[in-house]
């Protein structure tokens, strides 16, 4: 498993925003956070990219909603998407002004 993870880390895409403009984008850390989740390092994944868990929950809900009918599913999708965006924006602002 460790060999597979080191192989995945070799093929991560660089952040074009950081490369060309010199500062991170709102998605910086997402790829590394996913790798940390796969490795089972759940706290480190959250620290790397706090929106990983609302985003993961949203994707699981979207897959589940695809195959079943969920009462108020559209409203739930909207709320989950808004929560994911809120966490991503808030963590980005904190990262930019605190670090």
mmCIF file of C-alpha atoms in Angstrom:
data_model
loop_
_atom_site.group_PDB
_atom_site.id
_atom_site.type_symbol
_atom_site.label_atom_id
_atom_site.label_comp_id
_atom_site.label_asym_id
_atom_site.label_seq_id
_atom_site.Cartn_x
_atom_site.Cartn_y
_atom_site.Cartn_z
ATOM 1 C CA UNK A 1 0.000 0.000 0.000
ATOM 2 C CA UNK A 2 2.850 2.353 0.846
ATOM 3 C CA UNK A 3 4.390 1.718 -2.568
ATOM 4 C CA UNK A 4 1.087 2.559 -4.261
ATOM 5 C CA UNK A 5 0.763 5.810 -2.286
ATOM 6 C CA UNK A 6 4.287 6.929 -3.124
ATOM 7 C CA UNK A 7 3.479 6.217 -6.776
ATOM 8 C CA UNK A 8 0.329 8.335 -6.616
ATOM 9 C CA UNK A 9 2.206 11.186 -4.952
ATOM 10 C CA UNK A 10 4.670 11.235 -7.872
ATOM 11 C CA UNK A 11 1.824 12.049 -10.294
ATOM 12 C CA UNK A 12 0.059 14.830 -8.390
ATOM 13 C CA UNK A 13 -0.700 17.917 -10.424
ATOM 14 C CA UNK A 14 0.995 21.149 -9.362
ATOM 15 C CA UNK A 15 -1.167 24.129 -8.494
ATOM 16 C CA UNK A 16 -0.991 26.443 -11.493
ATOM 17 C CA UNK A 17 -2.110 29.377 -9.356
ATOM 18 C CA UNK A 18 0.765 28.837 -6.944
ATOM 19 C CA UNK A 19 3.223 28.135 -9.764
ATOM 20 C CA UNK A 20 2.445 31.227 -11.827
ATOM 21 C CA UNK A 21 1.044 33.724 -9.313
ATOM 22 C CA UNK A 22 2.900 32.695 -6.176
ATOM 23 C CA UNK A 23 -0.042 32.054 -3.866
ATOM 24 C CA UNK A 24 -2.296 29.087 -3.179
ATOM 25 C CA UNK A 25 -5.779 28.603 -4.609
ATOM 26 C CA UNK A 26 -8.853 27.378 -2.709
ATOM 27 C CA UNK A 27 -8.179 23.832 -3.901
ATOM 28 C CA UNK A 28 -4.570 23.618 -2.751
ATOM 29 C CA UNK A 29 -4.160 20.613 -0.510
ATOM 30 C CA UNK A 30 -7.079 18.610 -1.914
ATOM 31 C CA UNK A 31 -4.940 15.994 -3.680
ATOM 32 C CA UNK A 32 -2.671 15.537 -0.668
ATOM 33 C CA UNK A 33 -5.717 15.355 1.582
ATOM 34 C CA UNK A 34 -7.186 12.538 -0.518
ATOM 35 C CA UNK A 35 -3.901 10.621 -0.296
ATOM 36 C CA UNK A 36 -3.891 11.098 3.485
ATOM 37 C CA UNK A 37 -7.482 9.773 3.632
ATOM 38 C CA UNK A 38 -6.470 6.695 1.667
ATOM 39 C CA UNK A 39 -3.560 6.173 4.070
ATOM 40 C CA UNK A 40 -5.997 6.389 7.002
ATOM 41 C CA UNK A 41 -4.588 9.641 8.382
ATOM 42 C CA UNK A 42 -7.967 11.278 8.908
ATOM 43 C CA UNK A 43 -6.920 14.151 11.166
ATOM 44 C CA UNK A 44 -4.000 15.044 8.895
ATOM 45 C CA UNK A 45 -6.370 14.995 5.901
ATOM 46 C CA UNK A 46 -8.632 17.500 7.668
ATOM 47 C CA UNK A 47 -5.704 19.721 8.599
ATOM 48 C CA UNK A 48 -4.424 19.623 5.006
ATOM 49 C CA UNK A 49 -7.824 20.518 3.481
ATOM 50 C CA UNK A 50 -10.721 21.123 5.911
ATOM 51 C CA UNK A 51 -13.384 20.919 3.197
ATOM 52 C CA UNK A 52 -12.489 17.288 2.453
ATOM 53 C CA UNK A 53 -15.161 15.827 4.735
ATOM 54 C CA UNK A 54 -18.132 17.953 3.612
ATOM 55 C CA UNK A 55 -16.999 17.359 0.021
ATOM 56 C CA UNK A 56 -16.726 13.615 0.584
ATOM 57 C CA UNK A 57 -20.167 13.545 2.201
ATOM 58 C CA UNK A 58 -21.584 15.518 -0.736
ATOM 59 C CA UNK A 59 -20.114 13.084 -3.273
ATOM 60 C CA UNK A 60 -21.401 10.056 -1.352
ATOM 61 C CA UNK A 61 -24.836 11.685 -1.168
ATOM 62 C CA UNK A 62 -24.774 12.445 -4.908
ATOM 63 C CA UNK A 63 -23.933 8.830 -5.715
ATOM 64 C CA UNK A 64 -26.602 7.546 -3.334
ATOM 65 C CA UNK A 65 -29.153 10.004 -4.753
ATOM 66 C CA UNK A 66 -28.374 8.803 -8.270
ATOM 67 C CA UNK A 67 -29.671 5.320 -7.501
ATOM 68 C CA UNK A 68 -32.512 6.090 -5.069
ATOM 69 C CA UNK A 69 -35.210 8.673 -4.622
ATOM 70 C CA UNK A 70 -34.616 10.826 -1.588
ATOM 71 C CA UNK A 71 -37.309 13.093 -0.249
ATOM 72 C CA UNK A 72 -36.028 16.697 -0.325
ATOM 73 C CA UNK A 73 -32.895 15.443 -2.134
ATOM 74 C CA UNK A 74 -32.448 18.626 -4.152
ATOM 75 C CA UNK A 75 -32.572 20.758 -1.019
ATOM 76 C CA UNK A 76 -30.079 18.445 0.713
ATOM 77 C CA UNK A 77 -27.700 18.662 -2.271
ATOM 78 C CA UNK A 78 -27.896 22.447 -2.203
ATOM 79 C CA UNK A 79 -27.214 22.561 1.536
ATOM 80 C CA UNK A 80 -24.290 20.144 1.270
ATOM 81 C CA UNK A 81 -22.792 22.063 -1.659
ATOM 82 C CA UNK A 82 -23.163 25.357 0.233
ATOM 83 C CA UNK A 83 -21.578 23.826 3.341
ATOM 84 C CA UNK A 84 -18.655 22.502 1.298
ATOM 85 C CA UNK A 85 -18.134 25.883 -0.338
ATOM 86 C CA UNK A 86 -18.426 27.693 2.995
ATOM 87 C CA UNK A 87 -15.808 25.461 4.630
ATOM 88 C CA UNK A 88 -13.475 25.782 1.615
ATOM 89 C CA UNK A 89 -13.750 29.583 1.495
ATOM 90 C CA UNK A 90 -13.454 29.994 5.270
ATOM 91 C CA UNK A 91 -10.389 27.756 5.514
ATOM 92 C CA UNK A 92 -8.810 29.552 2.535
ATOM 93 C CA UNK A 93 -9.337 32.964 4.147
ATOM 94 C CA UNK A 94 -7.916 31.718 7.440
ATOM 95 C CA UNK A 95 -4.919 30.176 5.649
ATOM 96 C CA UNK A 96 -4.214 33.384 3.726
ATOM 97 C CA UNK A 97 -4.454 35.753 6.689
ATOM 98 C CA UNK A 98 -3.157 33.618 9.555
ATOM 99 C CA UNK A 99 -0.265 31.852 7.861
#
